[in-house]
Amino acid sequence: MTAGSEYKGSMGQESSLRFLEESSRNFGESGSSVLQKPTDRGLPTGCSKRIGDRSGTVPIAEEHPGCLCPPLWWTRISRQLSQMPGPRWLWWTLALAAIIGWGFADIRLRGLPWPDRPLEHKTDFTVYTAAGRAFFTGQNPYEVTNPRGWKYLYPPLFALLVAPLSLLSMADQCLVWYFLSVAFCWGCYREASRILRGFQPLLPNLGAKIYHQWVGFLGTLAFLAALFPTLNCLQRGQVGILKLYLLLLGVRLAWLSAGWVGKSLGGLAQAGAIVLKLTPALAVGMVLWAELVAVLAGWWRRQRGQIRSLPLMAKESFPTTSQSPHFAHIPKIRTGPPPASAIEERPSHFQLGPAPHPVCPSIRLAGDYPDYRSGLPSHADPPPGAMKENPGHLDPGTLPPGRSASGAEFRSFTATALGVGVGLILFFFLLPAGIVGWQKNLEHLAYWADRVFPSAGEGFPTENSLSAPDAQSNPEGFQPAKSRILPANYRTVRNQSLANAMFRLAALTDRLLLGGPDDRQLDYVAHAPNRIDAPIYQAVQKAIRALVLVVLVLAVALLGARGGRLGPAAAFGLGCVGILVISPVSWGHYFMLLAPGILLVPVWLLERGWARAACWLAAVPPVLSILHYSLLDLVGRMGLLGLGTAGWLLAACILVLRITGHRSFADQQIRSFDAGLDERLFETAPVSLPSVAADGG
């Protein structure tokens, strides 16, 4: 049968529908896809097939396989939350009152000096102000301590910026920084909202209503995962919230700005996060690595002649389900009269040979089969609920003649990388030198790099031990000031890095099964007796961390090469979680960095059609975080948060490798399905299709 045959009546159409039903059920065996007839607002309210619902519904020819609703339980909860009693301003007033009350009742008291009880000084912020004051009093900022005995460990800039607060009392210093941190929390929320709103046009497989439901679902889970770490950060007077805000601000400017100035400012903000603490360099590096690979991959495809200089959105307009074996690419069956022009050859995506174009045609809700070889068809209708035109801040319009999508990617990468480089020079050298002088700043940086940086890089935060010998109490045991920097207790359950989580689990297992020393002593003394801290353990944990890093780098590379326009976003989410896993020290308040991973990696999976995996990846981190803080003495000894986070990262990377790396396997499944569809569908209800010109490349 040829594709230009005439229709054979209702019997033929019914036979084709039965075949479509059978093929869809067999091809989507995981049950993660939803086949529902979309309306003008996405899927109808109360649709019967959702995540985890395996009830059989008869699909029809115009169904949209990418429209997936969040779990049913979330829809019910969100409906109840939207019906909260009372005006909204009342709830905001109560929240503001709670914030102010907590600041005066707890945060301020933590900053009191307590000369006779230094351990009651339970804040870290006075470390920064004490170091900032030392810059202007002639003291060494890396040797002065706060009342608890802790020292400053970071580059000079932040201490210089908060030095004016040293004029206040210690309690008031903590209170001021607490209110500033609350403002940064609001900034994190706003930046995350802007990022997700900007990504909506890049997910045409989800209607506007369905996308907003997913945003609410993912945002709630991200809030639950970051809630206790954020409260811990506020209570301790740490800088983690500012660090996260600068990262989100930087990537938002880099991704959603149309001009090179905005992208460069985004790189500048990311450099600011690196200057606060060195660990954000991993997340920033992953984003730049993904963008660099995308540029190189585009150049390579152009050299190989596999793509042409298409408009920017034509390249990634229809990638949504081409990588997922969960969805069948079922063509739309015509219901009207056949077109006047009929062809004897089939469309290129029904052929058994290799795909002629890297953009796989996805199902269309209306209109004819588009010819993707000539660019994005102007008559193609967007999915229901999708925006008719892309917003200007995404700059996805048709590029001027002679300017390809790869050229735009290269300029975007160059602007962001330039901003990061200029920011590092500015924040490490120029700004501090303008305050304390060039020579003084170089001396401080050399001291930091020589003594503090190696210690922090190995994961040993340093403090001045309160029980260290001195010249009066023990003249023979007195040591010079330079050697009195002692490692803090990095073996406590509050350090949930992968290295320490493995150590604590091994120590607990040795205690329970082999009668080893009590592992609870490690919460008080880092070098308490144990049988785990041996050279073989150090070699094993370093090898495992190196393996995780290799897998992360490989996954991010594939995100850059084949991950589409949301690839850098997923790379950023993986990089933020990678900080927690690969770093030797990850205190509990660091785990607010789970939020970008919960928001961005599932969004990328949704764009690829993997809704069930997106749900699981979003739901696991909140459970780990809540269990850790609720049962710290028990699950902390097991290293649950650290090991669970490492498992989350590996699972996400494996999903990325499967979706992007095994591309030929997915294409083979799609081609085999299309072959069976071609043989049976056109025998029963053949359809005339528009001509597709042969591609000489």
PDB file of C-alpha atoms in Angstrom, residues 54-249:
ATOM      1  CA  ARG A  54      -2.433   2.090  35.593  1.00  0.00           C
ATOM      2  CA  SER A  55      -6.133   2.229  34.814  1.00  0.00           C
ATOM      3  CA  GLY A  56      -6.765   1.541  31.167  1.00  0.00           C
ATOM      4  CA  THR A  57      -8.099   4.438  29.150  1.00  0.00           C
ATOM      5  CA  VAL A  58      -8.671   4.232  25.425  1.00  0.00           C
ATOM      6  CA  PRO A  59      -6.371   6.710  23.703  1.00  0.00           C
ATOM      7  CA  ILE A  60      -7.542   8.581  20.672  1.00  0.00           C
ATOM      8  CA  ALA A  61      -5.620   9.724  17.657  1.00  0.00           C
ATOM      9  CA  GLU A  62      -5.188  13.314  18.752  1.00  0.00           C
ATOM     10  CA  GLU A  63      -3.875  12.554  22.238  1.00  0.00           C
ATOM     11  CA  HIS A  64      -0.772  14.300  23.436  1.00  0.00           C
ATOM     12  CA  PRO A  65       1.685  11.856  25.033  1.00  0.00           C
ATOM     13  CA  GLY A  66       3.723  14.576  26.718  1.00  0.00           C
ATOM     14  CA  CYS A  67       0.914  16.005  28.878  1.00  0.00           C
ATOM     15  CA  LEU A  68       1.489  14.533  32.340  1.00  0.00           C
ATOM     16  CA  CYS A  69      -0.235  15.605  35.513  1.00  0.00           C
ATOM     17  CA  PRO A  70       1.455  15.582  38.912  1.00  0.00           C
ATOM     18  CA  PRO A  71       0.362  12.862  41.348  1.00  0.00           C
ATOM     19  CA  LEU A  72      -3.270  12.902  42.323  1.00  0.00           C
ATOM     20  CA  TRP A  73      -2.525  13.379  46.020  1.00  0.00           C
ATOM     21  CA  TRP A  74      -0.699  16.608  45.244  1.00  0.00           C
ATOM     22  CA  THR A  75      -3.667  17.959  43.297  1.00  0.00           C
ATOM     23  CA  ARG A  76      -5.874  17.379  46.310  1.00  0.00           C
ATOM     24  CA  ILE A  77      -3.412  18.988  48.725  1.00  0.00           C
ATOM     25  CA  SER A  78      -2.888  22.024  46.507  1.00  0.00           C
ATOM     26  CA  ARG A  79      -6.634  22.454  46.206  1.00  0.00           C
ATOM     27  CA  GLN A  80      -6.940  22.476  49.997  1.00  0.00           C
ATOM     28  CA  LEU A  81      -4.057  24.923  50.375  1.00  0.00           C
ATOM     29  CA  SER A  82      -5.656  27.285  47.881  1.00  0.00           C
ATOM     30  CA  GLN A  83      -8.754  27.407  50.097  1.00  0.00           C
ATOM     31  CA  MET A  84      -6.999  28.544  53.276  1.00  0.00           C
ATOM     32  CA  PRO A  85      -9.279  30.721  55.410  1.00  0.00           C
ATOM     33  CA  GLY A  86      -8.647  34.396  56.002  1.00  0.00           C
ATOM     34  CA  PRO A  87      -7.113  37.099  53.817  1.00  0.00           C
ATOM     35  CA  ARG A  88      -3.638  36.644  52.472  1.00  0.00           C
ATOM     36  CA  TRP A  89      -2.299  39.767  54.169  1.00  0.00           C
ATOM     37  CA  LEU A  90      -3.130  38.199  57.548  1.00  0.00           C
ATOM     38  CA  TRP A  91      -0.934  35.192  56.855  1.00  0.00           C
ATOM     39  CA  TRP A  92       1.918  37.422  55.695  1.00  0.00           C
ATOM     40  CA  THR A  93       1.604  39.498  58.856  1.00  0.00           C
ATOM     41  CA  LEU A  94       1.755  36.394  61.047  1.00  0.00           C
ATOM     42  CA  ALA A  95       4.816  35.135  59.179  1.00  0.00           C
ATOM     43  CA  LEU A  96       6.567  38.485  59.576  1.00  0.00           C
ATOM     44  CA  ALA A  97       5.755  38.559  63.284  1.00  0.00           C
ATOM     45  CA  ALA A  98       7.158  35.040  63.706  1.00  0.00           C
ATOM     46  CA  ILE A  99      10.372  36.021  61.913  1.00  0.00           C
ATOM     47  CA  ILE A 100      10.897  39.106  64.065  1.00  0.00           C
ATOM     48  CA  GLY A 101      10.013  37.268  67.263  1.00  0.00           C
ATOM     49  CA  TRP A 102      12.458  34.443  66.547  1.00  0.00           C
ATOM     50  CA  GLY A 103      15.198  36.957  65.842  1.00  0.00           C
ATOM     51  CA  PHE A 104      14.881  38.677  69.210  1.00  0.00           C
ATOM     52  CA  ALA A 105      14.056  35.568  71.242  1.00  0.00           C
ATOM     53  CA  ASP A 106      16.772  33.247  69.949  1.00  0.00           C
ATOM     54  CA  ILE A 107      19.146  34.616  67.307  1.00  0.00           C
ATOM     55  CA  ARG A 108      20.184  37.680  69.280  1.00  0.00           C
ATOM     56  CA  LEU A 109      20.841  35.672  72.445  1.00  0.00           C
ATOM     57  CA  ARG A 110      23.136  33.317  70.546  1.00  0.00           C
ATOM     58  CA  GLY A 111      25.470  36.233  69.855  1.00  0.00           C
ATOM     59  CA  LEU A 112      26.075  37.134  73.496  1.00  0.00           C
ATOM     60  CA  PRO A 113      29.779  36.730  74.431  1.00  0.00           C
ATOM     61  CA  TRP A 114      29.394  34.646  77.652  1.00  0.00           C
ATOM     62  CA  PRO A 115      33.021  35.098  78.857  1.00  0.00           C
ATOM     63  CA  ASP A 116      32.749  32.364  81.501  1.00  0.00           C
ATOM     64  CA  ARG A 117      30.936  29.934  79.185  1.00  0.00           C
ATOM     65  CA  PRO A 118      32.412  30.298  75.686  1.00  0.00           C
ATOM     66  CA  LEU A 119      30.555  27.257  74.368  1.00  0.00           C
ATOM     67  CA  GLU A 120      27.271  29.136  74.869  1.00  0.00           C
ATOM     68  CA  HIS A 121      28.329  31.507  72.084  1.00  0.00           C
ATOM     69  CA  LYS A 122      26.456  29.587  69.369  1.00  0.00           C
ATOM     70  CA  THR A 123      26.950  31.667  66.257  1.00  0.00           C
ATOM     71  CA  ASP A 124      29.453  31.733  63.418  1.00  0.00           C
ATOM     72  CA  PHE A 125      28.851  35.258  62.214  1.00  0.00           C
ATOM     73  CA  THR A 126      31.100  36.895  64.823  1.00  0.00           C
ATOM     74  CA  VAL A 127      34.014  35.078  63.160  1.00  0.00           C
ATOM     75  CA  TYR A 128      33.529  37.246  60.066  1.00  0.00           C
ATOM     76  CA  THR A 129      33.163  40.539  61.930  1.00  0.00           C
ATOM     77  CA  ALA A 130      36.180  39.813  64.147  1.00  0.00           C
ATOM     78  CA  ALA A 131      38.311  39.130  61.080  1.00  0.00           C
ATOM     79  CA  GLY A 132      36.961  42.236  59.355  1.00  0.00           C
ATOM     80  CA  ARG A 133      37.900  44.386  62.341  1.00  0.00           C
ATOM     81  CA  ALA A 134      41.394  42.843  62.382  1.00  0.00           C
ATOM     82  CA  PHE A 135      42.061  44.105  58.850  1.00  0.00           C
ATOM     83  CA  PHE A 136      41.947  47.684  60.168  1.00  0.00           C
ATOM     84  CA  THR A 137      43.640  47.171  63.551  1.00  0.00           C
ATOM     85  CA  GLY A 138      46.878  45.680  62.266  1.00  0.00           C
ATOM     86  CA  GLN A 139      46.123  42.138  63.471  1.00  0.00           C
ATOM     87  CA  ASN A 140      46.250  38.986  61.408  1.00  0.00           C
ATOM     88  CA  PRO A 141      42.616  38.342  60.400  1.00  0.00           C
ATOM     89  CA  TYR A 142      43.302  34.614  60.166  1.00  0.00           C
ATOM     90  CA  GLU A 143      44.561  34.398  63.751  1.00  0.00           C
ATOM     91  CA  VAL A 144      41.914  36.355  65.667  1.00  0.00           C
ATOM     92  CA  THR A 145      39.048  34.321  67.105  1.00  0.00           C
ATOM     93  CA  ASN A 146      35.506  34.874  68.220  1.00  0.00           C
ATOM     94  CA  PRO A 147      34.532  34.118  71.856  1.00  0.00           C
ATOM     95  CA  ARG A 148      34.095  30.436  71.026  1.00  0.00           C
ATOM     96  CA  GLY A 149      37.610  30.147  69.617  1.00  0.00           C
ATOM     97  CA  TRP A 150      36.769  29.820  65.938  1.00  0.00           C
ATOM     98  CA  LYS A 151      38.867  31.421  63.211  1.00  0.00           C
ATOM     99  CA  TYR A 152      38.178  32.901  59.802  1.00  0.00           C
ATOM    100  CA  LEU A 153      38.830  30.479  56.905  1.00  0.00           C
ATOM    101  CA  TYR A 154      37.844  32.301  53.722  1.00  0.00           C
ATOM    102  CA  PRO A 155      39.188  34.931  51.304  1.00  0.00           C
ATOM    103  CA  PRO A 156      39.386  38.498  52.658  1.00  0.00           C
ATOM    104  CA  LEU A 157      36.499  40.095  50.742  1.00  0.00           C
ATOM    105  CA  PHE A 158      33.499  39.018  52.818  1.00  0.00           C
ATOM    106  CA  ALA A 159      35.172  39.892  56.117  1.00  0.00           C
ATOM    107  CA  LEU A 160      35.976  43.336  54.730  1.00  0.00           C
ATOM    108  CA  LEU A 161      32.374  43.861  53.635  1.00  0.00           C
ATOM    109  CA  VAL A 162      30.900  43.030  57.065  1.00  0.00           C
ATOM    110  CA  ALA A 163      33.624  44.856  59.022  1.00  0.00           C
ATOM    111  CA  PRO A 164      31.352  47.903  59.700  1.00  0.00           C
ATOM    112  CA  LEU A 165      29.053  45.635  61.727  1.00  0.00           C
ATOM    113  CA  SER A 166      31.887  45.116  64.226  1.00  0.00           C
ATOM    114  CA  LEU A 167      30.998  48.554  65.634  1.00  0.00           C
ATOM    115  CA  LEU A 168      27.804  47.008  67.027  1.00  0.00           C
ATOM    116  CA  SER A 169      27.568  44.612  69.922  1.00  0.00           C
ATOM    117  CA  MET A 170      27.914  40.936  69.062  1.00  0.00           C
ATOM    118  CA  ALA A 171      24.243  40.278  69.729  1.00  0.00           C
ATOM    119  CA  ASP A 172      23.182  43.103  67.424  1.00  0.00           C
ATOM    120  CA  GLN A 173      25.606  41.919  64.739  1.00  0.00           C
ATOM    121  CA  CYS A 174      23.883  38.547  64.679  1.00  0.00           C
ATOM    122  CA  LEU A 175      20.441  40.156  64.615  1.00  0.00           C
ATOM    123  CA  VAL A 176      21.291  42.405  61.648  1.00  0.00           C
ATOM    124  CA  TRP A 177      22.763  39.528  59.675  1.00  0.00           C
ATOM    125  CA  TYR A 178      19.722  37.409  60.480  1.00  0.00           C
ATOM    126  CA  PHE A 179      17.363  39.954  58.933  1.00  0.00           C
ATOM    127  CA  LEU A 180      19.630  40.284  55.890  1.00  0.00           C
ATOM    128  CA  SER A 181      19.616  36.504  55.502  1.00  0.00           C
ATOM    129  CA  VAL A 182      15.812  36.451  55.626  1.00  0.00           C
ATOM    130  CA  ALA A 183      15.833  38.976  52.772  1.00  0.00           C
ATOM    131  CA  PHE A 184      18.186  36.688  50.831  1.00  0.00           C
ATOM    132  CA  CYS A 185      15.723  33.822  51.414  1.00  0.00           C
ATOM    133  CA  TRP A 186      13.058  35.879  49.686  1.00  0.00           C
ATOM    134  CA  GLY A 187      15.537  36.617  46.912  1.00  0.00           C
ATOM    135  CA  CYS A 188      16.174  32.889  46.417  1.00  0.00           C
ATOM    136  CA  TYR A 189      12.441  32.313  46.067  1.00  0.00           C
ATOM    137  CA  ARG A 190      12.083  35.111  43.533  1.00  0.00           C
ATOM    138  CA  GLU A 191      15.034  33.979  41.429  1.00  0.00           C
ATOM    139  CA  ALA A 192      13.855  30.362  41.385  1.00  0.00           C
ATOM    140  CA  SER A 193      10.382  31.531  40.327  1.00  0.00           C
ATOM    141  CA  ARG A 194      11.811  33.600  37.487  1.00  0.00           C
ATOM    142  CA  ILE A 195      13.908  30.684  36.271  1.00  0.00           C
ATOM    143  CA  LEU A 196      10.944  28.311  36.204  1.00  0.00           C
ATOM    144  CA  ARG A 197       8.717  30.885  34.498  1.00  0.00           C
ATOM    145  CA  GLY A 198      11.372  31.423  31.863  1.00  0.00           C
ATOM    146  CA  PHE A 199      11.560  27.698  31.179  1.00  0.00           C
ATOM    147  CA  GLN A 200       7.840  27.297  30.481  1.00  0.00           C
ATOM    148  CA  PRO A 201       8.061  27.959  26.694  1.00  0.00           C
ATOM    149  CA  LEU A 202      10.747  25.271  26.466  1.00  0.00           C
ATOM    150  CA  LEU A 203       8.299  22.570  27.592  1.00  0.00           C
ATOM    151  CA  PRO A 204       5.657  22.540  24.849  1.00  0.00           C
ATOM    152  CA  ASN A 205       4.592  19.021  25.860  1.00  0.00           C
ATOM    153  CA  LEU A 206       2.981  20.495  28.995  1.00  0.00           C
ATOM    154  CA  GLY A 207       0.112  22.937  28.877  1.00  0.00           C
ATOM    155  CA  ALA A 208       0.314  26.117  30.927  1.00  0.00           C
ATOM    156  CA  LYS A 209      -2.005  24.800  33.619  1.00  0.00           C
ATOM    157  CA  ILE A 210      -0.202  21.468  33.901  1.00  0.00           C
ATOM    158  CA  TYR A 211       3.178  23.187  34.021  1.00  0.00           C
ATOM    159  CA  HIS A 212       2.047  25.433  36.859  1.00  0.00           C
ATOM    160  CA  GLN A 213       0.871  22.364  38.754  1.00  0.00           C
ATOM    161  CA  TRP A 214       4.282  20.795  38.323  1.00  0.00           C
ATOM    162  CA  VAL A 215       5.994  23.998  39.466  1.00  0.00           C
ATOM    163  CA  GLY A 216       3.879  24.014  42.615  1.00  0.00           C
ATOM    164  CA  PHE A 217       4.624  20.339  43.224  1.00  0.00           C
ATOM    165  CA  LEU A 218       8.387  20.684  42.748  1.00  0.00           C
ATOM    166  CA  GLY A 219       8.522  23.986  44.630  1.00  0.00           C
ATOM    167  CA  THR A 220       6.794  22.501  47.665  1.00  0.00           C
ATOM    168  CA  LEU A 221       9.169  19.542  47.777  1.00  0.00           C
ATOM    169  CA  ALA A 222      12.180  21.840  47.360  1.00  0.00           C
ATOM    170  CA  PHE A 223      10.877  23.992  50.219  1.00  0.00           C
ATOM    171  CA  LEU A 224      10.497  20.947  52.483  1.00  0.00           C
ATOM    172  CA  ALA A 225      13.989  19.702  51.636  1.00  0.00           C
ATOM    173  CA  ALA A 226      15.610  23.079  52.314  1.00  0.00           C
ATOM    174  CA  LEU A 227      13.470  24.096  55.309  1.00  0.00           C
ATOM    175  CA  PHE A 228      15.508  22.654  58.174  1.00  0.00           C
ATOM    176  CA  PRO A 229      18.922  23.397  56.596  1.00  0.00           C
ATOM    177  CA  THR A 230      17.797  26.998  56.045  1.00  0.00           C
ATOM    178  CA  LEU A 231      16.594  27.371  59.631  1.00  0.00           C
ATOM    179  CA  ASN A 232      19.898  25.910  60.793  1.00  0.00           C
ATOM    180  CA  CYS A 233      21.787  28.385  58.613  1.00  0.00           C
ATOM    181  CA  LEU A 234      19.788  31.316  59.987  1.00  0.00           C
ATOM    182  CA  GLN A 235      20.377  30.141  63.530  1.00  0.00           C
ATOM    183  CA  ARG A 236      24.124  29.704  63.075  1.00  0.00           C
ATOM    184  CA  GLY A 237      24.659  33.020  61.289  1.00  0.00           C
ATOM    185  CA  GLN A 238      26.182  31.312  58.259  1.00  0.00           C
ATOM    186  CA  VAL A 239      26.489  32.623  54.693  1.00  0.00           C
ATOM    187  CA  GLY A 240      24.891  29.686  52.867  1.00  0.00           C
ATOM    188  CA  ILE A 241      21.715  31.592  51.985  1.00  0.00           C
ATOM    189  CA  LEU A 242      23.697  34.432  50.422  1.00  0.00           C
ATOM    190  CA  LYS A 243      25.761  31.873  48.517  1.00  0.00           C
ATOM    191  CA  LEU A 244      22.638  30.186  47.131  1.00  0.00           C
ATOM    192  CA  TYR A 245      21.104  33.539  46.208  1.00  0.00           C
ATOM    193  CA  LEU A 246      24.181  34.564  44.237  1.00  0.00           C
ATOM    194  CA  LEU A 247      24.186  31.232  42.401  1.00  0.00           C
ATOM    195  CA  LEU A 248      20.506  31.490  41.456  1.00  0.00           C
ATOM    196  CA  LEU A 249      20.875  35.137  40.459  1.00  0.00           C
TER     197      LEU A 249
END
